[in-house]
Tab-separated table of C-alpha atoms and ligand atoms in Angstrom:
chain	number	residue	atom	x	y	z
D	213	UNK	CA	17.464	-25.141	20.926
D	214	UNK	CA	14.261	-27.133	21.421
D	215	UNK	CA	11.508	-25.932	23.771
D	216	UNK	CA	8.910	-28.177	25.429
D	217	UNK	CA	5.696	-26.484	26.557
D	218	UNK	CA	4.066	-28.993	28.857
D	219	UNK	CA	1.112	-29.246	31.220
D	220	UNK	CA	-1.086	-27.504	28.626
D	221	UNK	CA	-4.735	-27.611	29.733
D	222	UNK	CA	-6.015	-27.501	26.153
D	223	UNK	CA	-3.802	-27.526	23.074
D	224	UNK	CA	-5.721	-26.354	19.996
D	225	UNK	CA	-3.983	-27.870	16.977
D	226	UNK	CA	-6.613	-27.450	14.198
D	227	UNK	CA	-6.611	-29.132	10.855
D	228	UNK	CA	-6.409	-27.225	7.598
D	229	UNK	CA	-7.984	-29.922	5.453
D	230	UNK	CA	-11.539	-31.291	5.696
D	231	UNK	CA	-12.434	-34.530	7.433
D	232	UNK	CA	-14.527	-36.971	5.464
D	233	UNK	CA	-18.168	-36.623	6.513
D	234	UNK	CA	-17.860	-33.362	8.470
D	235	UNK	CA	-21.127	-32.776	10.284
D	236	UNK	CA	-22.956	-29.610	11.284
D	237	UNK	CA	-20.645	-26.674	10.925
D	238	UNK	CA	-19.463	-27.926	7.571
D	239	UNK	CA	-15.741	-27.737	7.010
D	240	UNK	CA	-14.740	-26.559	10.498
D	241	UNK	CA	-11.814	-28.726	11.489
D	242	UNK	CA	-11.157	-27.601	15.011
D	243	UNK	CA	-9.029	-30.117	16.880
D	244	UNK	CA	-7.643	-30.027	20.406
D	245	UNK	CA	-5.813	-32.232	22.912
D	246	UNK	CA	-6.247	-31.884	26.694
D	247	UNK	CA	-3.416	-32.374	29.213
D	248	UNK	CA	-1.097	-31.858	26.287
D	249	UNK	CA	2.413	-30.804	25.368
D	250	UNK	CA	4.121	-29.281	22.350
D	251	UNK	CA	7.752	-29.184	21.241
D	252	UNK	CA	9.221	-26.292	19.232
D	253	UNK	CA	12.441	-26.875	17.327
D	254	UNK	CA	14.126	-24.580	14.835
D	255	UNK	CA	11.123	-22.259	14.630
D	256	UNK	CA	8.687	-25.058	13.810
D	257	UNK	CA	6.278	-27.297	15.685
D	258	UNK	CA	8.198	-30.555	16.076
D	259	UNK	CA	5.753	-32.621	18.146
D	260	UNK	CA	2.312	-32.413	19.816
D	261	UNK	CA	0.511	-34.950	21.977
D	262	UNK	CA	-0.339	-35.985	25.532
D	263	UNK	CA	1.989	-34.431	28.138
D	264	UNK	CA	2.609	-37.892	29.579
D	265	UNK	CA	4.343	-38.925	26.355
D	266	UNK	CA	6.301	-35.739	25.625
D	267	UNK	CA	9.910	-36.122	24.495
D	268	UNK	CA	12.768	-34.340	26.263
D	269	UNK	CA	13.848	-30.843	25.173
D	270	UNK	CA	16.532	-28.270	25.951
D	271	UNK	CA	14.114	-25.944	27.724
D	272	UNK	CA	10.839	-26.746	29.514
D	273	UNK	CA	7.962	-24.298	30.043
D	274	UNK	CA	5.181	-25.306	32.442
D	275	UNK	CA	1.860	-23.988	31.111
D	276	UNK	CA	0.224	-24.777	34.486
D	277	UNK	CA	-2.999	-25.940	32.868
D	278	UNK	CA	-3.409	-22.960	30.571
D	279	UNK	CA	-4.551	-23.204	26.942
D	280	UNK	CA	-2.229	-22.937	23.933
D	281	UNK	CA	-3.603	-22.038	20.495
D	282	UNK	CA	-2.235	-21.198	17.055
D	283	UNK	CA	-1.554	-17.469	16.742
D	284	UNK	CA	-4.418	-15.564	15.143
D	285	UNK	CA	-4.301	-14.973	11.381
D	286	UNK	CA	-5.906	-11.621	10.569
D	287	UNK	CA	-6.465	-11.787	6.825
D	288	UNK	CA	-7.993	-8.318	6.358
D	289	UNK	CA	-6.589	-5.040	7.698
D	290	UNK	CA	-5.984	-1.489	6.471
D	291	UNK	CA	-3.088	-0.215	8.565
D	292	UNK	CA	-1.317	2.316	6.322
D	293	UNK	CA	-3.066	5.620	6.968
D	294	UNK	CA	-2.868	8.914	8.833
D	295	UNK	CA	-5.495	10.682	10.897
D	296	UNK	CA	-8.464	9.273	12.755
D	297	UNK	CA	-12.246	9.461	12.506
D	298	UNK	CA	-13.447	9.309	16.090
D	299	UNK	CA	-15.909	12.143	15.524
D	300	UNK	CA	-17.418	10.303	12.531
D	301	UNK	CA	-17.866	7.211	14.728
D	302	UNK	CA	-19.556	9.253	17.439
D	303	UNK	CA	-21.870	10.855	14.874
D	304	UNK	CA	-22.738	7.432	13.478
D	305	UNK	CA	-23.608	6.141	16.928
D	306	UNK	CA	-25.833	9.218	17.237
D	307	UNK	CA	-27.773	8.087	14.175
D	308	UNK	CA	-25.937	8.988	10.960
D	309	UNK	CA	-25.475	6.107	8.443
D	310	UNK	CA	-22.054	4.812	7.271
D	311	UNK	CA	-21.163	5.678	3.677
D	312	UNK	CA	-18.201	4.485	1.622
D	313	UNK	CA	-17.228	8.110	0.819
D	314	UNK	CA	-15.962	8.673	4.371
D	315	UNK	CA	-12.779	6.978	3.183
D	316	UNK	CA	-11.871	10.237	1.436
D	317	UNK	CA	-11.081	12.090	4.663
D	318	UNK	CA	-8.456	9.443	5.480
D	319	UNK	CA	-7.117	9.711	1.920
D	320	UNK	CA	-6.528	13.450	2.398
D	321	UNK	CA	-4.722	12.916	5.727
D	322	UNK	CA	-2.605	10.063	4.308
D	323	UNK	CA	-1.490	12.056	1.276
D	324	UNK	CA	-0.399	14.879	3.588
D	325	UNK	CA	1.576	12.609	5.939
D	326	UNK	CA	5.280	11.893	5.517
D	327	UNK	CA	6.637	8.336	5.459
D	328	UNK	CA	7.823	8.555	9.064
D	329	UNK	CA	4.374	9.308	10.392
D	330	UNK	CA	2.774	6.524	8.322
D	331	UNK	CA	5.465	4.076	9.432
D	332	UNK	CA	5.057	4.953	13.125
D	333	UNK	CA	1.286	4.501	12.946
D	334	UNK	CA	1.660	1.194	11.074
D	335	UNK	CA	4.217	-0.187	13.530
D	336	UNK	CA	2.145	0.851	16.533
D	337	UNK	CA	-0.871	-1.014	15.134
D	338	UNK	CA	1.228	-4.072	14.216
D	339	UNK	CA	2.602	-4.196	17.774
D	340	UNK	CA	-0.926	-3.809	19.144
D	341	UNK	CA	-2.046	-6.793	17.061
D	342	UNK	CA	0.885	-8.947	18.152
D	343	UNK	CA	0.266	-8.220	21.841
D	344	UNK	CA	-3.287	-9.504	21.316
D	345	UNK	CA	-2.122	-12.745	19.755
D	346	UNK	CA	-2.063	-12.016	16.032
D	347	UNK	CA	1.023	-13.625	14.489
D	348	UNK	CA	0.146	-13.232	10.790
D	349	UNK	CA	-1.712	-10.300	9.290
D	350	UNK	CA	-2.557	-8.934	5.893
D	351	UNK	CA	-2.176	-5.208	5.211
D	352	UNK	CA	-3.764	-3.213	2.394
D	353	UNK	CA	-2.938	0.057	0.699
D	354	UNK	CA	-5.885	2.159	-0.444
D	355	UNK	CA	-5.648	5.512	1.323
D	356	UNK	CA	-3.139	7.029	-1.117
D	357	UNK	CA	-4.908	6.662	-4.474
D	358	UNK	CA	-2.088	8.319	-6.425
D	359	UNK	CA	0.781	6.379	-7.977
D	360	UNK	CA	3.244	7.840	-5.456
D	361	UNK	CA	1.021	7.381	-2.399
D	362	UNK	CA	-0.092	3.852	-3.260
D	363	UNK	CA	3.486	2.817	-4.003
D	364	UNK	CA	4.789	4.093	-0.660
D	365	UNK	CA	1.801	2.485	1.112
D	366	UNK	CA	2.584	-1.003	-0.200
D	367	UNK	CA	6.314	-0.483	0.363
D	368	UNK	CA	5.679	0.474	4.014
D	369	UNK	CA	3.317	-2.473	4.478
D	370	UNK	CA	5.991	-4.821	3.121
D	371	UNK	CA	8.236	-3.742	6.013
D	372	UNK	CA	5.892	-5.416	8.516
D	373	UNK	CA	4.233	-8.329	6.678
D	374	UNK	CA	4.649	-10.510	3.576
D	375	UNK	CA	0.869	-10.386	3.065
D	376	UNK	CA	0.655	-7.025	1.295
D	377	UNK	CA	-2.418	-6.110	-0.735
D	378	UNK	CA	-2.622	-3.463	-3.441
D	379	UNK	CA	-5.991	-1.730	-3.037
D	380	UNK	CA	-5.710	1.195	-5.426
D	381	UNK	CA	-9.368	0.453	-6.219
D	382	UNK	CA	-10.606	1.355	-2.740
D	383	UNK	CA	-12.644	4.391	-3.778
D	384	UNK	CA	-12.520	6.832	-6.704
D	385	UNK	CA	-10.532	9.851	-5.444
D	386	UNK	CA	-12.090	13.329	-5.706
D	387	UNK	CA	-9.881	14.441	-8.590
D	388	UNK	CA	-11.346	11.602	-10.736
D	389	UNK	CA	-14.961	12.127	-9.669
D	390	UNK	CA	-16.002	13.014	-13.223
D	391	UNK	CA	-13.769	10.402	-14.823
D	392	UNK	CA	-14.014	7.134	-12.883
D	393	UNK	CA	-12.990	5.217	-16.023
D	394	UNK	CA	-9.789	7.227	-16.132
D	395	UNK	CA	-9.103	6.233	-12.544
D	396	UNK	CA	-9.615	2.525	-13.317
D	397	UNK	CA	-7.125	2.947	-16.180
D	398	UNK	CA	-4.597	4.420	-13.742
D	399	UNK	CA	-5.197	1.625	-11.186
D	400	UNK	CA	-4.595	-0.975	-13.911
D	401	UNK	CA	-1.691	0.904	-15.499
D	402	UNK	CA	1.026	3.032	-13.921
D	403	UNK	CA	-0.207	2.529	-10.343
D	404	UNK	CA	-0.252	-1.260	-10.683
D	405	UNK	CA	3.197	-1.261	-12.265
D	406	UNK	CA	4.563	0.749	-9.320
D	407	UNK	CA	2.841	-1.345	-6.631
D	408	UNK	CA	3.019	-4.925	-7.917
D	409	UNK	CA	6.695	-5.436	-6.969
D	410	UNK	CA	5.838	-4.780	-3.296
D	411	UNK	CA	2.568	-6.752	-3.102
D	412	UNK	CA	1.268	-10.321	-3.123
D	413	UNK	CA	-2.444	-9.525	-3.518
D	414	UNK	CA	-4.786	-7.276	-5.491
D	415	UNK	CA	-8.116	-6.223	-3.996
D	416	UNK	CA	-11.077	-4.074	-5.063
D	417	UNK	CA	-13.986	-2.513	-3.177
D	418	UNK	CA	-16.844	-3.874	-5.324
D	419	UNK	CA	-19.770	-1.883	-3.990
D	420	UNK	CA	-22.316	0.741	-4.986
D	421	UNK	CA	-20.501	4.062	-4.479
D	422	UNK	CA	-17.119	2.432	-5.154
D	423	UNK	CA	-16.516	0.064	-8.135
D	424	UNK	CA	-19.097	-1.919	-10.140
D	425	UNK	CA	-18.754	-5.482	-11.370
D	426	UNK	CA	-17.075	-4.740	-14.700
D	427	UNK	CA	-14.650	-2.223	-13.204
D	428	UNK	CA	-13.802	-4.647	-10.391
D	429	UNK	CA	-13.179	-7.456	-12.845
D	430	UNK	CA	-10.934	-5.209	-14.937
D	431	UNK	CA	-8.864	-4.328	-11.866
D	432	UNK	CA	-8.554	-7.940	-10.692
D	433	UNK	CA	-7.658	-9.299	-14.138
D	434	UNK	CA	-4.966	-6.628	-14.551
D	435	UNK	CA	-3.559	-7.407	-11.110
D	436	UNK	CA	-3.493	-11.135	-11.815
D	437	UNK	CA	-1.727	-10.495	-15.134
D	438	UNK	CA	0.907	-8.623	-13.099
D	439	UNK	CA	1.423	-11.702	-10.895
D	440	UNK	CA	-0.834	-10.797	-7.965
D	441	UNK	CA	-3.526	-13.025	-6.452
D	442	UNK	CA	-7.077	-11.731	-6.039
D	443	UNK	CA	-9.265	-10.937	-3.039
D	444	UNK	CA	-12.456	-8.863	-3.069
D	445	UNK	CA	-14.393	-6.527	-0.754
D	446	UNK	CA	-17.842	-7.905	-1.554
D	447	UNK	CA	-21.480	-7.429	-0.550
D	448	UNK	CA	-20.787	-5.215	2.468
D	449	UNK	CA	-23.336	-2.408	2.180
D	450	UNK	CA	-25.961	-4.201	0.114
D	451	UNK	CA	-26.565	-7.096	-2.278
D	452	UNK	CA	-24.207	-7.037	-5.255
D	453	UNK	CA	-22.041	-8.931	-7.718
D	454	UNK	CA	-18.836	-9.005	-5.636
D	455	UNK	CA	-19.107	-12.497	-4.133
D	456	UNK	CA	-19.880	-14.237	-7.407
D	457	UNK	CA	-17.175	-12.258	-9.187
D	458	UNK	CA	-14.688	-13.361	-6.507
D	459	UNK	CA	-15.601	-17.013	-7.018
D	460	UNK	CA	-15.594	-16.792	-10.813
D	461	UNK	CA	-12.180	-15.177	-10.909
D	462	UNK	CA	-10.723	-17.628	-8.392
D	463	UNK	CA	-10.101	-15.088	-5.627
D	464	UNK	CA	-8.702	-16.420	-2.351
D	465	UNK	CA	-11.352	-14.608	-0.372
D	466	UNK	CA	-14.614	-12.668	-0.587
D	467	UNK	CA	-14.605	-10.296	2.356
D	468	UNK	CA	-17.600	-8.923	4.313
D	469	UNK	CA	-20.398	-11.107	2.800
D	470	UNK	CA	-22.942	-9.144	4.811
D	471	UNK	CA	-25.694	-9.303	2.175
D	472	UNK	CA	-25.836	-12.727	0.508
D	473	UNK	CA	-28.538	-14.410	-1.546
D	474	UNK	CA	-28.871	-18.119	-2.233
D	475	UNK	CA	-26.798	-17.944	-5.423
D	476	UNK	CA	-23.963	-16.234	-3.529
D	477	UNK	CA	-23.922	-18.972	-0.881
D	478	UNK	CA	-24.093	-21.685	-3.557
D	479	UNK	CA	-21.170	-20.084	-5.387
D	480	UNK	CA	-19.004	-20.027	-2.254
D	481	UNK	CA	-19.724	-23.630	-1.261
D	482	UNK	CA	-17.209	-25.957	-2.835
D	483	UNK	CA	-15.208	-23.079	-4.287
D	484	UNK	CA	-11.629	-22.147	-3.444
D	485	UNK	CA	-12.885	-18.782	-2.192
D	486	UNK	CA	-13.117	-18.271	1.568
D	487	UNK	CA	-15.979	-16.190	2.996
D	488	UNK	CA	-14.185	-13.766	5.307
D	489	UNK	CA	-16.496	-12.229	7.875
D	490	UNK	CA	-15.618	-8.969	9.622
D	491	UNK	CA	-18.129	-8.625	12.474
D	492	UNK	CA	-16.265	-5.693	14.013
D	493	UNK	CA	-17.539	-3.662	11.063
D	494	UNK	CA	-21.166	-4.498	11.728
D	495	UNK	CA	-20.578	-3.745	15.401
D	496	UNK	CA	-18.975	-0.376	14.634
D	497	UNK	CA	-21.418	0.668	11.939
D	498	UNK	CA	-24.505	-0.799	13.637
D	499	UNK	CA	-25.362	-2.872	10.558
D	500	UNK	CA	-26.927	-6.345	10.557
D	501	UNK	CA	-24.372	-9.147	10.950
D	502	UNK	CA	-23.686	-11.591	8.081
D	503	UNK	CA	-25.612	-14.867	8.174
D	504	UNK	CA	-22.601	-16.934	9.212
D	505	UNK	CA	-24.731	-19.907	10.241
D	506	UNK	CA	-26.133	-20.205	6.735
D	507	UNK	CA	-22.620	-20.199	5.252
D	508	UNK	CA	-21.266	-22.754	7.710
D	509	UNK	CA	-24.271	-25.046	7.501
D	510	UNK	CA	-24.055	-24.972	3.693
D	511	UNK	CA	-20.402	-26.013	3.885
D	512	UNK	CA	-18.602	-22.773	2.990
D	513	UNK	CA	-15.166	-22.087	4.465
D	514	UNK	CA	-15.390	-19.104	6.824
D	515	UNK	CA	-12.601	-16.873	8.131
D	516	UNK	CA	-12.801	-14.124	10.742
D	517	UNK	CA	-10.723	-10.943	10.466
D	518	UNK	CA	-10.712	-7.474	12.022
D	519	UNK	CA	-10.833	-5.126	8.986
D	520	UNK	CA	-8.860	-2.789	11.266
D	521	UNK	CA	-9.200	0.670	9.672
D	522	UNK	CA	-9.878	4.195	10.915
D	523	UNK	CA	-13.391	4.436	9.453
D	524	UNK	CA	-15.723	1.456	9.659
D	525	UNK	CA	-13.956	-0.578	12.368
D	526	UNK	CA	-10.992	0.543	14.424
D	527	UNK	CA	-10.326	-2.625	16.406
D	528	UNK	CA	-7.147	-4.688	16.035
D	529	UNK	CA	-8.437	-7.403	18.367
D	530	UNK	CA	-9.087	-10.898	17.045
D	531	UNK	CA	-10.399	-12.005	20.485
D	532	UNK	CA	-13.041	-9.283	20.204
D	533	UNK	CA	-14.040	-10.587	16.756
D	534	UNK	CA	-14.252	-14.135	18.132
D	535	UNK	CA	-16.547	-12.956	20.928
D	536	UNK	CA	-18.767	-11.133	18.406
D	537	UNK	CA	-18.847	-14.166	16.110
D	538	UNK	CA	-20.012	-16.396	18.937
D	539	UNK	CA	-22.483	-13.992	20.532
D	540	UNK	CA	-23.876	-12.238	17.446
D	541	UNK	CA	-23.388	-14.699	14.564
D	542	UNK	CA	-23.970	-17.959	16.439
D	543	UNK	CA	-20.654	-19.634	15.647
D	544	UNK	CA	-19.667	-22.217	18.211
D	545	UNK	CA	-16.556	-21.258	20.166
D	546	UNK	CA	-14.707	-23.949	18.213
D	547	UNK	CA	-15.868	-22.632	14.846
D	548	UNK	CA	-14.931	-19.074	15.795
D	549	UNK	CA	-11.422	-20.005	16.913
D	550	UNK	CA	-10.903	-22.130	13.784
D	551	UNK	CA	-12.099	-19.247	11.580
D	552	UNK	CA	-9.727	-16.796	13.334
D	553	UNK	CA	-6.709	-19.074	12.874
D	554	UNK	CA	-6.923	-21.796	10.201
D	555	UNK	CA	-9.711	-19.925	8.369
D	556	UNK	CA	-7.496	-16.862	8.074
D	557	UNK	CA	-4.653	-19.052	6.837
D	558	UNK	CA	-6.945	-20.476	4.166
D	559	UNK	CA	-7.981	-16.955	3.164
D	560	UNK	CA	-4.289	-16.136	2.686
D	561	UNK	CA	-3.547	-19.502	1.030
D	562	UNK	CA	-0.987	-20.310	3.717
D	563	UNK	CA	-0.476	-23.910	4.858
D	564	UNK	CA	2.259	-23.081	7.405
D	565	UNK	CA	0.192	-21.000	9.860
D	566	UNK	CA	-3.229	-21.203	11.549
D	567	UNK	CA	-2.607	-24.691	12.926
D	568	UNK	CA	-0.076	-26.465	15.133
D	569	UNK	CA	0.479	-29.664	13.202
D	570	UNK	CA	4.046	-30.973	13.008
D	571	UNK	CA	5.999	-28.792	10.608
D	572	UNK	CA	3.842	-25.679	11.079
D	573	UNK	CA	5.519	-22.385	11.909
D	574	UNK	CA	5.762	-22.129	15.706
D	575	UNK	CA	3.325	-19.200	15.842
D	576	UNK	CA	1.323	-19.743	19.002
D	577	UNK	CA	-0.293	-18.053	21.966
D	578	UNK	CA	-0.845	-19.022	25.576
D	579	UNK	CA	-4.043	-17.841	27.235
D	580	UNK	CA	-4.427	-16.960	30.858
D	581	UNK	CA	-7.342	-19.421	30.784
D	582	UNK	CA	-7.833	-23.189	30.607
D	583	UNK	CA	-9.636	-23.335	27.236
D	584	UNK	CA	-10.254	-21.513	23.960
D	585	UNK	CA	-13.865	-20.879	25.005
D	586	UNK	CA	-12.718	-18.166	27.409
D	587	UNK	CA	-12.011	-15.903	24.412
D	588	UNK	CA	-15.789	-15.489	24.089
D	589	UNK	CA	-16.725	-16.366	27.668
D	590	UNK	CA	-14.619	-13.468	29.022
D	591	UNK	CA	-15.101	-10.789	26.327
D	592	UNK	CA	-12.919	-7.694	26.564
D	593	UNK	CA	-10.487	-9.268	29.028
D	594	UNK	CA	-6.825	-9.381	27.877
D	595	UNK	CA	-6.303	-13.156	28.130
D	596	UNK	CA	-3.308	-13.522	25.793
D	597	UNK	CA	-0.484	-14.175	28.251
D	598	UNK	CA	2.349	-14.950	25.813
D	599	UNK	CA	2.969	-14.965	22.064
D	600	UNK	CA	5.556	-16.915	20.037
D	601	UNK	CA	6.388	-16.093	16.406
D	602	UNK	CA	8.555	-18.546	14.508
D	603	UNK	CA	9.476	-20.111	17.856
D	604	UNK	CA	10.601	-16.806	19.419
D	605	UNK	CA	8.656	-15.356	22.303
D	606	UNK	CA	7.629	-11.881	21.158
D	607	UNK	CA	5.141	-10.884	23.856
D	608	UNK	CA	4.279	-11.787	27.418
D	609	UNK	CA	6.039	-13.798	30.088
D	610	UNK	CA	4.312	-17.134	30.355
D	611	UNK	CA	6.249	-18.924	33.049
Z	1701	ZN	ZN1	-11.605	-3.670	4.242
């Protein structure tokens, strides 16, 4: 059955590929049509254009001037865990610094949780994301850090998304404190063998206090040899080798990019590696924001994601990240929306989501607002009125 959504105030379609001669803002390829319509057929976008020229369809939905956008693509989230760290957040806001080792308290809680508890928490967060307009999300392991606990983490993640990331190299667990090399061997050996069948991606936290350049490269190379594609937590807490390693190894994404030097920016520009910015982390840890303007003006491809996790950033809201990107990192509203949709798709190497070109998956959202700009203009307001995934309405009642 075909569905026509008509009388759309602003239809954001996006382009995944660069225009020749893109101006300021580099490769941002935001595109939109006003007074538009869209036809969904068989789970795909069949047609977009001016409402006055829309073809007939089996069912008609009147958007009444509201905006329709691609569903958000959240390319970085840690959703398989137990416990919470609200007290740590409160202490941090009272002046204590964030340290990577805080991950260990979540590791202890996750190891002690049964599958049912982990699954319930994961599904609750996935539903929370969908209600806020996220139609594709990535999900990492990394709070188990034993063969058994990492394997069940990726298996649980695979129940809710195809974009599963093996992050055994999140932090060295306490029992390997005196033998970090032995832990890297485990991550690249038995743990990888157990996890690879459930995962698409391999990731590593390349950071002082976590894994250095050589260890990170070892983990990524082993993962790629097992058929996984690479992504890297890079340059979050200070300058480091993570971004350039990500580019050299051909990773899909270098995530965080909070501390970049000129060579890091040069490496990203023109590479196949997306710079994924996670401004919710800087918000929640009171760190300086990444220099997004420098990346965009240099021509790097930028994605926005939540990094939803119980420690450094416990938001699942892409609209919140868009508002932060506009207000705090000086993205235009168009750049921010592109980064949260098509940028995320690029970071996951997906051509079927993040845009509403003909043939794309019919993953889309309707806002209770006339334009995409309201996502930043009305921060904190739940504007996502309806959500479609693969052509099926999964949240909201739009008409
Ligand atoms: Zn992360």
